mmCIF file of C-alpha atoms in Angstrom:
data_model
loop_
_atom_site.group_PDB
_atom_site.id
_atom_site.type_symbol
_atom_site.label_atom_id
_atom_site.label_comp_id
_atom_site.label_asym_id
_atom_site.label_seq_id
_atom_site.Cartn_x
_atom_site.Cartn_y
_atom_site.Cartn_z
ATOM 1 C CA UNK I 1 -22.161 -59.498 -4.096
ATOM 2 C CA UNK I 2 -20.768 -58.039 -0.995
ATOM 3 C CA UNK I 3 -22.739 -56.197 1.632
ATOM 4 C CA UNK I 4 -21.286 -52.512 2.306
ATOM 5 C CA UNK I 5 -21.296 -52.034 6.252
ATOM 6 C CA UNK I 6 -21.401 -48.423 7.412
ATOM 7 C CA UNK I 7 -19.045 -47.060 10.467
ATOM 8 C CA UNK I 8 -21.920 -46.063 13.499
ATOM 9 C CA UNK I 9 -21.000 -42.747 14.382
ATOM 10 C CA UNK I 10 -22.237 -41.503 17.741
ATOM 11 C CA UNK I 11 -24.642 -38.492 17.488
ATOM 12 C CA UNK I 12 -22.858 -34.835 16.985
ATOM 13 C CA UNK I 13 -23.307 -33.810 20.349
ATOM 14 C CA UNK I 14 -21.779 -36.918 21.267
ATOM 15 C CA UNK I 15 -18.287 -36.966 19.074
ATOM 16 C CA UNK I 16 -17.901 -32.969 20.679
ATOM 17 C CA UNK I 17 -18.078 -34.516 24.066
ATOM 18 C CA UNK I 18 -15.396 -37.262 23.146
ATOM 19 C CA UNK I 19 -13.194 -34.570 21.831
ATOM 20 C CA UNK I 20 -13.375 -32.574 25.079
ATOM 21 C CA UNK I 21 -16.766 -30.380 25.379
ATOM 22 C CA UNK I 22 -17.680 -29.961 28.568
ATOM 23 C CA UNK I 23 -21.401 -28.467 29.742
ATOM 24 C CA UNK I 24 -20.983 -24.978 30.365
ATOM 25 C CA UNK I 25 -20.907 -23.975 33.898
ATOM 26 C CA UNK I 26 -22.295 -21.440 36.015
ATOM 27 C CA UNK I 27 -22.472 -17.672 34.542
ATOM 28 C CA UNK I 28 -22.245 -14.571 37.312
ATOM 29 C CA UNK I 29 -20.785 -11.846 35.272
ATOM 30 C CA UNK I 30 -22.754 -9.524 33.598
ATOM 31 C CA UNK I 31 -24.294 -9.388 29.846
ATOM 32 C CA UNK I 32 -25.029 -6.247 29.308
ATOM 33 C CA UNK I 33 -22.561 -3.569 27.578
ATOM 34 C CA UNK I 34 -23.245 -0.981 30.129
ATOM 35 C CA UNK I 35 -22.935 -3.455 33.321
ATOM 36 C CA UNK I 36 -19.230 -4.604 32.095
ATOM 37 C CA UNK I 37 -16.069 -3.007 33.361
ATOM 38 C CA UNK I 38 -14.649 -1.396 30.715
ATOM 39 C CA UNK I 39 -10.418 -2.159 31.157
ATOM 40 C CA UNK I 40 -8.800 -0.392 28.357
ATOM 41 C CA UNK I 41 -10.633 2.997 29.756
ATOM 42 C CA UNK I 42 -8.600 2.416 32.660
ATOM 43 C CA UNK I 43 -7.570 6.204 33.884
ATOM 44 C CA UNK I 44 -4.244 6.280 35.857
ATOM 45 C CA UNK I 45 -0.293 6.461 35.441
ATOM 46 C CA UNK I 46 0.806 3.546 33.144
ATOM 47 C CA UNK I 47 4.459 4.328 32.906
ATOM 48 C CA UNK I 48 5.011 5.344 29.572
ATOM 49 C CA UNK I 49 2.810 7.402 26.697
ATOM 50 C CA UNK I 50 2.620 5.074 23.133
ATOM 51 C CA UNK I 51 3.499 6.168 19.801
ATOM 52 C CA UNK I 52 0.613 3.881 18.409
ATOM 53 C CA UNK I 53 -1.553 1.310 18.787
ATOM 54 C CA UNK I 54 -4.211 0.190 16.855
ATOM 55 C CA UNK I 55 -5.072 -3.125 14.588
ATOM 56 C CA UNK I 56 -3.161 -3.899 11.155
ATOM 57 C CA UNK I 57 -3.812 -6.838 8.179
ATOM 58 C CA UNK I 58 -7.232 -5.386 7.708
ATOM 59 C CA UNK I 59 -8.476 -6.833 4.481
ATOM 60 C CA UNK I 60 -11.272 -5.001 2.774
ATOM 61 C CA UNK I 61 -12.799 -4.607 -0.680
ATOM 62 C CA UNK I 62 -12.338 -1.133 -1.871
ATOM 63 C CA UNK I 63 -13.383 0.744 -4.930
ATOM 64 C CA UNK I 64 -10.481 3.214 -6.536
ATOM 65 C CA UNK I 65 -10.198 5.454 -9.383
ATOM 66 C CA UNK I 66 -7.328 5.600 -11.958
ATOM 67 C CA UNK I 67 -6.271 7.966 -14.681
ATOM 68 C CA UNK I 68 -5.369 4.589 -16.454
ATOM 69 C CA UNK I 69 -8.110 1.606 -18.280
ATOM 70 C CA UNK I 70 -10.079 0.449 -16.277
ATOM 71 C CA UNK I 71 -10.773 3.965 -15.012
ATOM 72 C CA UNK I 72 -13.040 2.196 -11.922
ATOM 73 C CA UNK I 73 -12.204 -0.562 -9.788
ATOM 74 C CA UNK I 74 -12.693 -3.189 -7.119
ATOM 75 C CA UNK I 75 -9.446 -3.959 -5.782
ATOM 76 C CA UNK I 76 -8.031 -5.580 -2.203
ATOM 77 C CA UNK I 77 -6.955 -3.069 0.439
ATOM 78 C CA UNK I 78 -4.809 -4.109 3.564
ATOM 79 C CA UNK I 79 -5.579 -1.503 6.053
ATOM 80 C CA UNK I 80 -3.290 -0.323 9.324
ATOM 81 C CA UNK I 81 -5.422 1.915 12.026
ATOM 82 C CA UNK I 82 -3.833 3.364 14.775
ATOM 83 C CA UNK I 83 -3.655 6.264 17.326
ATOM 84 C CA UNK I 84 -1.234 7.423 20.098
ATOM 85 C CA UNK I 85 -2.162 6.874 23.371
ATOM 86 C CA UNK I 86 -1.927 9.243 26.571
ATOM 87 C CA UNK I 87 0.045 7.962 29.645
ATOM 88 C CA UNK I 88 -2.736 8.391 31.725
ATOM 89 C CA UNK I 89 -5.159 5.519 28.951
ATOM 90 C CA UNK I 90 -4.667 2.729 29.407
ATOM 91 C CA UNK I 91 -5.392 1.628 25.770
ATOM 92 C CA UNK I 92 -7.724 1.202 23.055
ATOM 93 C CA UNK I 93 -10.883 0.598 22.129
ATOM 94 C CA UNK I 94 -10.126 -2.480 19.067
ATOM 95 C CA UNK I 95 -13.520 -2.271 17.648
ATOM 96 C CA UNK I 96 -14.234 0.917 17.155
ATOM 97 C CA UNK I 97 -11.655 0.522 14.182
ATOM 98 C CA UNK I 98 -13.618 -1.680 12.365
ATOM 99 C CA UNK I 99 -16.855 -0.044 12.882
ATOM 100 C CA UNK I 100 -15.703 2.694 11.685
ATOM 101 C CA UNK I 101 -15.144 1.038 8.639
ATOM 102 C CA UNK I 102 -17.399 -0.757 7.916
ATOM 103 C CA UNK I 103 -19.874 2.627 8.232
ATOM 104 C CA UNK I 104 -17.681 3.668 5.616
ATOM 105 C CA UNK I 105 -17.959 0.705 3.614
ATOM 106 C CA UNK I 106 -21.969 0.716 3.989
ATOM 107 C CA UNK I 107 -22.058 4.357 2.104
ATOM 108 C CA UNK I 108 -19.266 3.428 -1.034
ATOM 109 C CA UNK I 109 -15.863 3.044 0.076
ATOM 110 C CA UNK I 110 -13.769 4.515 -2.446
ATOM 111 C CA UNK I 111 -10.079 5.415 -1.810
ATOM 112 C CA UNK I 112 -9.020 8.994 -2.087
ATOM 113 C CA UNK I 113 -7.282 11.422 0.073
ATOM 114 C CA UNK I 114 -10.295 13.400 0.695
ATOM 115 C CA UNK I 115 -12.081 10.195 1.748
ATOM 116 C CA UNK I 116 -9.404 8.750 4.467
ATOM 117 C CA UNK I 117 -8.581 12.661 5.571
ATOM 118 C CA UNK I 118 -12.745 12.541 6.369
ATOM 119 C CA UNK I 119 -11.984 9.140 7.939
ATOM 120 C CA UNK I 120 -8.883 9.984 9.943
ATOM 121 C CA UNK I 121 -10.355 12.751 11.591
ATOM 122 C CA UNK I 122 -13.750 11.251 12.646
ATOM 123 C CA UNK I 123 -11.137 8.532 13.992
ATOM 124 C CA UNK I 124 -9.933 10.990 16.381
ATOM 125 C CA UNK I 125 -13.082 11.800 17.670
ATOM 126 C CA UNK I 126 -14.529 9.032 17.933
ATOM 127 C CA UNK I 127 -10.854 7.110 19.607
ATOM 128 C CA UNK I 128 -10.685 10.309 21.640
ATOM 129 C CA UNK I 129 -7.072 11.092 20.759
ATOM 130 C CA UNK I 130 -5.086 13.623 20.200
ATOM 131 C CA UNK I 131 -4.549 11.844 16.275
ATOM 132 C CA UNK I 132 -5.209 9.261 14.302
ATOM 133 C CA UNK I 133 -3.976 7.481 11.145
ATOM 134 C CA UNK I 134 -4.601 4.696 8.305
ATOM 135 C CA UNK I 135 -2.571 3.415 5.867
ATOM 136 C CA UNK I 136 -4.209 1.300 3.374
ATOM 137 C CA UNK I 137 -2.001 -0.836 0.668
ATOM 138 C CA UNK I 138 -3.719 -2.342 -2.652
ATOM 139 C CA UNK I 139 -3.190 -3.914 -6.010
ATOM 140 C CA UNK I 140 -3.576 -1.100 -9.012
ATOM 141 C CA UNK I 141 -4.273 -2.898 -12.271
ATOM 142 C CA UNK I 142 -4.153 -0.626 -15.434
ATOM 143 C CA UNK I 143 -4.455 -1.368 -19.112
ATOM 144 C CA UNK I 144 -0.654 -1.650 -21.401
ATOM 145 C CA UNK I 145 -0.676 -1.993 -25.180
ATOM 146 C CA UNK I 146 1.963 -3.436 -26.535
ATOM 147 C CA UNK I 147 3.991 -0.800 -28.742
ATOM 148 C CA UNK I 148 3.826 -2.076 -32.210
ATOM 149 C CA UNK I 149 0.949 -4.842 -32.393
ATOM 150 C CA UNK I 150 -1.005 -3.083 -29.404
ATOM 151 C CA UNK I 151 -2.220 -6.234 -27.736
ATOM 152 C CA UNK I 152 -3.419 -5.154 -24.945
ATOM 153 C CA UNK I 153 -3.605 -6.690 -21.215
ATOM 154 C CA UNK I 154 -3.218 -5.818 -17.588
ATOM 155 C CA UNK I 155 -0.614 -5.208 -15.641
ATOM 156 C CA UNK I 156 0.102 -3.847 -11.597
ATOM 157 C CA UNK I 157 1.565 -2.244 -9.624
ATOM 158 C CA UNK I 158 1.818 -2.066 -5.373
ATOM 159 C CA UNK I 159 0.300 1.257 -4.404
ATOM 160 C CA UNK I 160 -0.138 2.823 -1.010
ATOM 161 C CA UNK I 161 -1.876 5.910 1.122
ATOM 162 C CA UNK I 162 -0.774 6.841 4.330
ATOM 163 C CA UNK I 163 -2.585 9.423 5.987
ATOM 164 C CA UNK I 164 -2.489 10.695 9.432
ATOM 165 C CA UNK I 165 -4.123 14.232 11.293
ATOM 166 C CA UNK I 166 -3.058 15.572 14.349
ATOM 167 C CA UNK I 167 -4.926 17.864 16.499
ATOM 168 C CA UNK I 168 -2.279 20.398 16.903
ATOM 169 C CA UNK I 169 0.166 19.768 13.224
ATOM 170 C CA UNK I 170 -2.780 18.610 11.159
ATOM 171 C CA UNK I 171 -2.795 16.180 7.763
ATOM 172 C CA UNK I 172 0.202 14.003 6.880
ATOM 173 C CA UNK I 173 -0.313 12.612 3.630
ATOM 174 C CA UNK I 174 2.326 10.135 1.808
ATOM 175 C CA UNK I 175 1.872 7.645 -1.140
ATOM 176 C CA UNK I 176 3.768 5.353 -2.662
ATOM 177 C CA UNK I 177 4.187 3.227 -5.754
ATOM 178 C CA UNK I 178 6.094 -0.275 -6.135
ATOM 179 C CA UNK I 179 6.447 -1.049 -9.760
ATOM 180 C CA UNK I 180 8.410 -3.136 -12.372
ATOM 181 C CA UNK I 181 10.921 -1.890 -14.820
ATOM 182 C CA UNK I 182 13.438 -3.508 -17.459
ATOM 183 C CA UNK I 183 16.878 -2.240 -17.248
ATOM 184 C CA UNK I 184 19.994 -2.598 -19.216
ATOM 185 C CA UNK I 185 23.662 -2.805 -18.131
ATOM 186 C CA UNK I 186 25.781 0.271 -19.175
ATOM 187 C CA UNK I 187 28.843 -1.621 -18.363
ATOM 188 C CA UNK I 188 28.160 -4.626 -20.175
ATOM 189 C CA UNK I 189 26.931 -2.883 -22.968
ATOM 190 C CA UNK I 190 30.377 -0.956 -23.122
ATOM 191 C CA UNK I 191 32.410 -3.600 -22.655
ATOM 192 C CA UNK I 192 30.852 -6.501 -24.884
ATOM 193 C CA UNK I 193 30.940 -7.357 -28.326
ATOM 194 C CA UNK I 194 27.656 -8.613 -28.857
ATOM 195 C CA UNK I 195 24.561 -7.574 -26.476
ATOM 196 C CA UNK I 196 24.372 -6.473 -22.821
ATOM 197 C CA UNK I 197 22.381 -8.473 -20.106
ATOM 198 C CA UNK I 198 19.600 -6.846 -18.456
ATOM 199 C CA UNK I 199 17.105 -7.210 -15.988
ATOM 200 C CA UNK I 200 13.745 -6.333 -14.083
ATOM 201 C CA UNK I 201 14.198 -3.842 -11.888
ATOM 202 C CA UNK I 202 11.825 -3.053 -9.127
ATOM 203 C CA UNK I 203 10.950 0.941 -7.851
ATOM 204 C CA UNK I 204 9.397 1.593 -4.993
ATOM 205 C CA UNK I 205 8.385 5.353 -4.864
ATOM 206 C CA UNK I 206 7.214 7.239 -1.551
ATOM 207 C CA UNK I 207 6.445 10.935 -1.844
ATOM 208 C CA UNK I 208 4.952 13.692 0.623
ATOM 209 C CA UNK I 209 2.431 15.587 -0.722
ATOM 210 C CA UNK I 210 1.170 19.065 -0.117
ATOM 211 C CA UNK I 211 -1.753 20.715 0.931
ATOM 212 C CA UNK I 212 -2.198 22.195 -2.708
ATOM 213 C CA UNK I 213 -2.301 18.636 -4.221
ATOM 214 C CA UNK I 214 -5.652 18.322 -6.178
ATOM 215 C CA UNK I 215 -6.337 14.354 -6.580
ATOM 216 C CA UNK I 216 -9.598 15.629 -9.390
ATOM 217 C CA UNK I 217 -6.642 16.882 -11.584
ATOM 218 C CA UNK I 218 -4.146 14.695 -10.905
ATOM 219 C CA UNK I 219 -3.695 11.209 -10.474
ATOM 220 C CA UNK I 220 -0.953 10.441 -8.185
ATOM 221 C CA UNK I 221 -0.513 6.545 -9.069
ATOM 222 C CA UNK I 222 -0.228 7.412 -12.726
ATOM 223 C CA UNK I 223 2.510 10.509 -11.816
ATOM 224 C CA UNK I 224 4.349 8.309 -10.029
ATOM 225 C CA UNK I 225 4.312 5.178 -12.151
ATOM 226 C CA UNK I 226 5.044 7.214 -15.000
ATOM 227 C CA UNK I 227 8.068 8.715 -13.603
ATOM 228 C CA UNK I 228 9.453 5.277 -12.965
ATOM 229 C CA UNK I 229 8.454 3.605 -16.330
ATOM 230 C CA UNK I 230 9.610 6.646 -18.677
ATOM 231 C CA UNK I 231 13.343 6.694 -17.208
ATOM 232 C CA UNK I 232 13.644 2.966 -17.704
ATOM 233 C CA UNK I 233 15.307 1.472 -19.908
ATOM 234 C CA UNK I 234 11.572 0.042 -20.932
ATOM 235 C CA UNK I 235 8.515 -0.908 -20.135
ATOM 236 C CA UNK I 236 6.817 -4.048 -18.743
ATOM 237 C CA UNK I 237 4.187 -5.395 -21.269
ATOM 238 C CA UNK I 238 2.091 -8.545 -20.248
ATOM 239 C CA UNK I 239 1.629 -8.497 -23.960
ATOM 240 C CA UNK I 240 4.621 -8.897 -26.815
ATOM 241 C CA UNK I 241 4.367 -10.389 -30.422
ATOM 242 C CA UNK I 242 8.138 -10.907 -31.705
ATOM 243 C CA UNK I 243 7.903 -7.427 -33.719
ATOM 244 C CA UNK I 244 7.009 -5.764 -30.075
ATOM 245 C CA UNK I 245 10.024 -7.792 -28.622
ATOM 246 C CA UNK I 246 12.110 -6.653 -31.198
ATOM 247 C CA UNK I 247 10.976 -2.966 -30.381
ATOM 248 C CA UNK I 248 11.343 -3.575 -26.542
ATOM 249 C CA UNK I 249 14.269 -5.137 -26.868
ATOM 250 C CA UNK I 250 16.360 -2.339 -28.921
ATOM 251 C CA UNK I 251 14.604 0.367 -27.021
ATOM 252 C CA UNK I 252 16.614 -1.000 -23.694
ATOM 253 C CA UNK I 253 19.615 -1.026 -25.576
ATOM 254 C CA UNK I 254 19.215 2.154 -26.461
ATOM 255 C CA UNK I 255 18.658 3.577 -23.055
ATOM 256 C CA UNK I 256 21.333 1.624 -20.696
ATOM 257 C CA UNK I 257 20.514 2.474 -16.766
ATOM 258 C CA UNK I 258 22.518 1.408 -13.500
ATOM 259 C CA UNK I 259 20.465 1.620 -10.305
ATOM 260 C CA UNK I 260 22.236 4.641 -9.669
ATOM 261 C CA UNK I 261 20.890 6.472 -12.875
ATOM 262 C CA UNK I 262 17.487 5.224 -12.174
ATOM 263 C CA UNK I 263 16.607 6.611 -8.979
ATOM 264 C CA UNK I 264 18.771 9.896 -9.797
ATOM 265 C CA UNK I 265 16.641 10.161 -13.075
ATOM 266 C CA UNK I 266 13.393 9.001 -10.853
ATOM 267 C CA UNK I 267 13.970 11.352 -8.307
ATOM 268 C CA UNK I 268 14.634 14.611 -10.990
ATOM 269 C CA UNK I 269 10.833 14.109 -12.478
ATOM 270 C CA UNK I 270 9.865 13.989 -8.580
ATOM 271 C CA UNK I 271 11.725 17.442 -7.318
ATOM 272 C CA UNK I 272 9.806 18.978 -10.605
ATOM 273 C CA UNK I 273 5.891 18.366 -9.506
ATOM 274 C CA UNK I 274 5.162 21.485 -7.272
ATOM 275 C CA UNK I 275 3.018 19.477 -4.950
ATOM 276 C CA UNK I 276 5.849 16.674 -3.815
ATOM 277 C CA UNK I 277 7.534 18.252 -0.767
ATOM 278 C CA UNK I 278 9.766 15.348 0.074
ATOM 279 C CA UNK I 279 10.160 11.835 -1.746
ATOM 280 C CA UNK I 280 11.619 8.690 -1.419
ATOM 281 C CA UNK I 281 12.853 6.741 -4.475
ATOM 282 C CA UNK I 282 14.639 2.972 -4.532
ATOM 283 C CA UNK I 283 15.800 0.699 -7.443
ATOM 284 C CA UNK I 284 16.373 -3.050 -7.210
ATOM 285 C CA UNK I 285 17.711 -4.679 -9.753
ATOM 286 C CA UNK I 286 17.222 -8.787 -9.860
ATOM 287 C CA UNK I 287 20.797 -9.360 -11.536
ATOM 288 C CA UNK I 288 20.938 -11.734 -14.483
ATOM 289 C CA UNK I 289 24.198 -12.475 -14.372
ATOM 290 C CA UNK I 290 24.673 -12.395 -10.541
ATOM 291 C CA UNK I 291 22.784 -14.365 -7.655
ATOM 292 C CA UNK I 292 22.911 -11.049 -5.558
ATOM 293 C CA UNK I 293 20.746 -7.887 -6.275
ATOM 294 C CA UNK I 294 21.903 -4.332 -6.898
ATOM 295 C CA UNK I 295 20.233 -1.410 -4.838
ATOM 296 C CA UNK I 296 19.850 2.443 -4.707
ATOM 297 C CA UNK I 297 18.084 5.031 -3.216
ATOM 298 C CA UNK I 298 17.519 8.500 -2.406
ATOM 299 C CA UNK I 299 15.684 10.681 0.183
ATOM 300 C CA UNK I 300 15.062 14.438 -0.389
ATOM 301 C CA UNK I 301 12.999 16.782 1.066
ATOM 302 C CA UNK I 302 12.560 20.276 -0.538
ATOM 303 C CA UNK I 303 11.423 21.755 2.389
ATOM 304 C CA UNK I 304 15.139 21.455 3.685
ATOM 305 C CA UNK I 305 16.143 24.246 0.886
ATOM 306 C CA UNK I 306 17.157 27.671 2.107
ATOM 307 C CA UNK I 307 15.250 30.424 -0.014
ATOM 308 C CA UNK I 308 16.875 32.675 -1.707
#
């Protein structure tokens, strides 16, 4: 029987030296906070004042609320914090971003507007800025049931906040919605004699919101979601039995939508909710028959109308 013979391995300490660890040398610059000179609060002409700086790719667990099942959830959010800066700064101080959050995170983090308006503004302050702002992006899972067996699973969608406060203008507050729709070909409906090709369509949805907008009686992921899914030609299930397929499947042939009658129909349920000053609305459609994609979109803002 043969004898195993193990490798001799230098001690840890050792292998670091061999890979280039050196001792450390001599140490003359202070340790304490207070003692160290403090760059970024550097006060003097730097050229040029900054639209924003701040830290982005923030990954945090988050709780949110929906309208839809599961009414509670712990979700992913990618967080952007910034501020301007003053000519006379000569930048920011990083950590006090993530401090921030994480006091926020210590007492429930839940994402609402009334929760990062709170956290905005105590940015400010505590930045010492004229404004502040965060936009946080997360995964939204919500029950479907599939429309004649109703098997139920999960789907989701992309949703975003973006809110930012300014000492002098005040809130900013936009969401959005990415989503997934089907939608079927007018023209080759029309001009074929036996079915039409379709696809899955994306929508991405961006809306400004108003001061009025009460997130207790309305869900805004839901409004917006909704007014993508009902002007599609149908839904997206995660679940189908061949009797829902059927149903899906005549359902799209019986509502035939270009990109251009998507977002038009997207943006008319938009322009009716009293709280959406402006919006945003795009359609991409992954073409079945077609390596390239077909796009649309449309930006209005209501606040551009003259009264009457």
């Amino acid at each position: 029987m043969n004898e195993t013979v193990k490798k001799q391995l230098p001690d840890k300490q050792e292998r670091h030296k061999l890979f280039g660890t050196v001792e450390p040398g001599p140490k003359t610059k202070p340790i304490e906070k207070e003692q160290m000179k403090d760059l970024q609060n550097t006060r003097k002409d730097f050229l040029f004042e900054l639209d924003a700086v701040g830290i982005s790719n923030v990954k945090h667990p988050v709780m949110i609320n929906s309208s839809l099942t599961p009414e509670t959830q712990t979700t992913i959010g990618t967080f952007y914090f910034a501020s301007s800066i003053s000519q006379d700064s000569k930048g920011t101080n990083m950590s006090r971003f993530t401090e921030q959050l994480q006091t926020y995170y210590e007492n429930g983090l839940v994402l609402d507007l009334k929760t990062l308006k709170s956290f905005v503004y105590e940015l400010r302050q505590r930045l010492e800025q004229k404004d502040a702002e965060v936009t946080v992006s997360f995964p939204w899972f919500f029950e479907r049931k599939a429309p004649y067996s109703e098997k139920a699973g999960l789907n989701h969608a992309d949703a975003w906040i973006k809110v930012h406060y300014d000492q002098d203008e005040g809130y900013d507050i936009r969401v959005g919605v990415k989503g997934k729709i089907t939608t079927l070909c007018p023209c080759s409906k029309e001009i074929s004699e036996y079915s039409a090709h379709n696809q899955r369509g994306n929508i991405e949805m961006e809306v400004l919101l108003n001061e009025d907008f009460d997130e207790d009686k309305l869900d805004w992921k839901f409004i917006l979601l909704e007014a993508a899914e009902s002007n599609a030609s149908a839904r997206i299930h995660p679940v189908l039995k061949r009797p829902d397929e059927k149903m899906v499947t005549e359902q799209a042939y019986e509502n035939p939508r270009f990109v251009e009658d998507m977002v038009r129909l997207v943006a008319s349920d938009l322009y009716e909710i009293d709280e959406v000053e402006r919006f945003f609305v795009k359609c991409i459609n992954e073409e079945s028959i077609h390596l390239h994609d077909a796009v649309a979109s449309i930006t209005y803002d209501k606040r551009d109308e003259q009264s009457v």
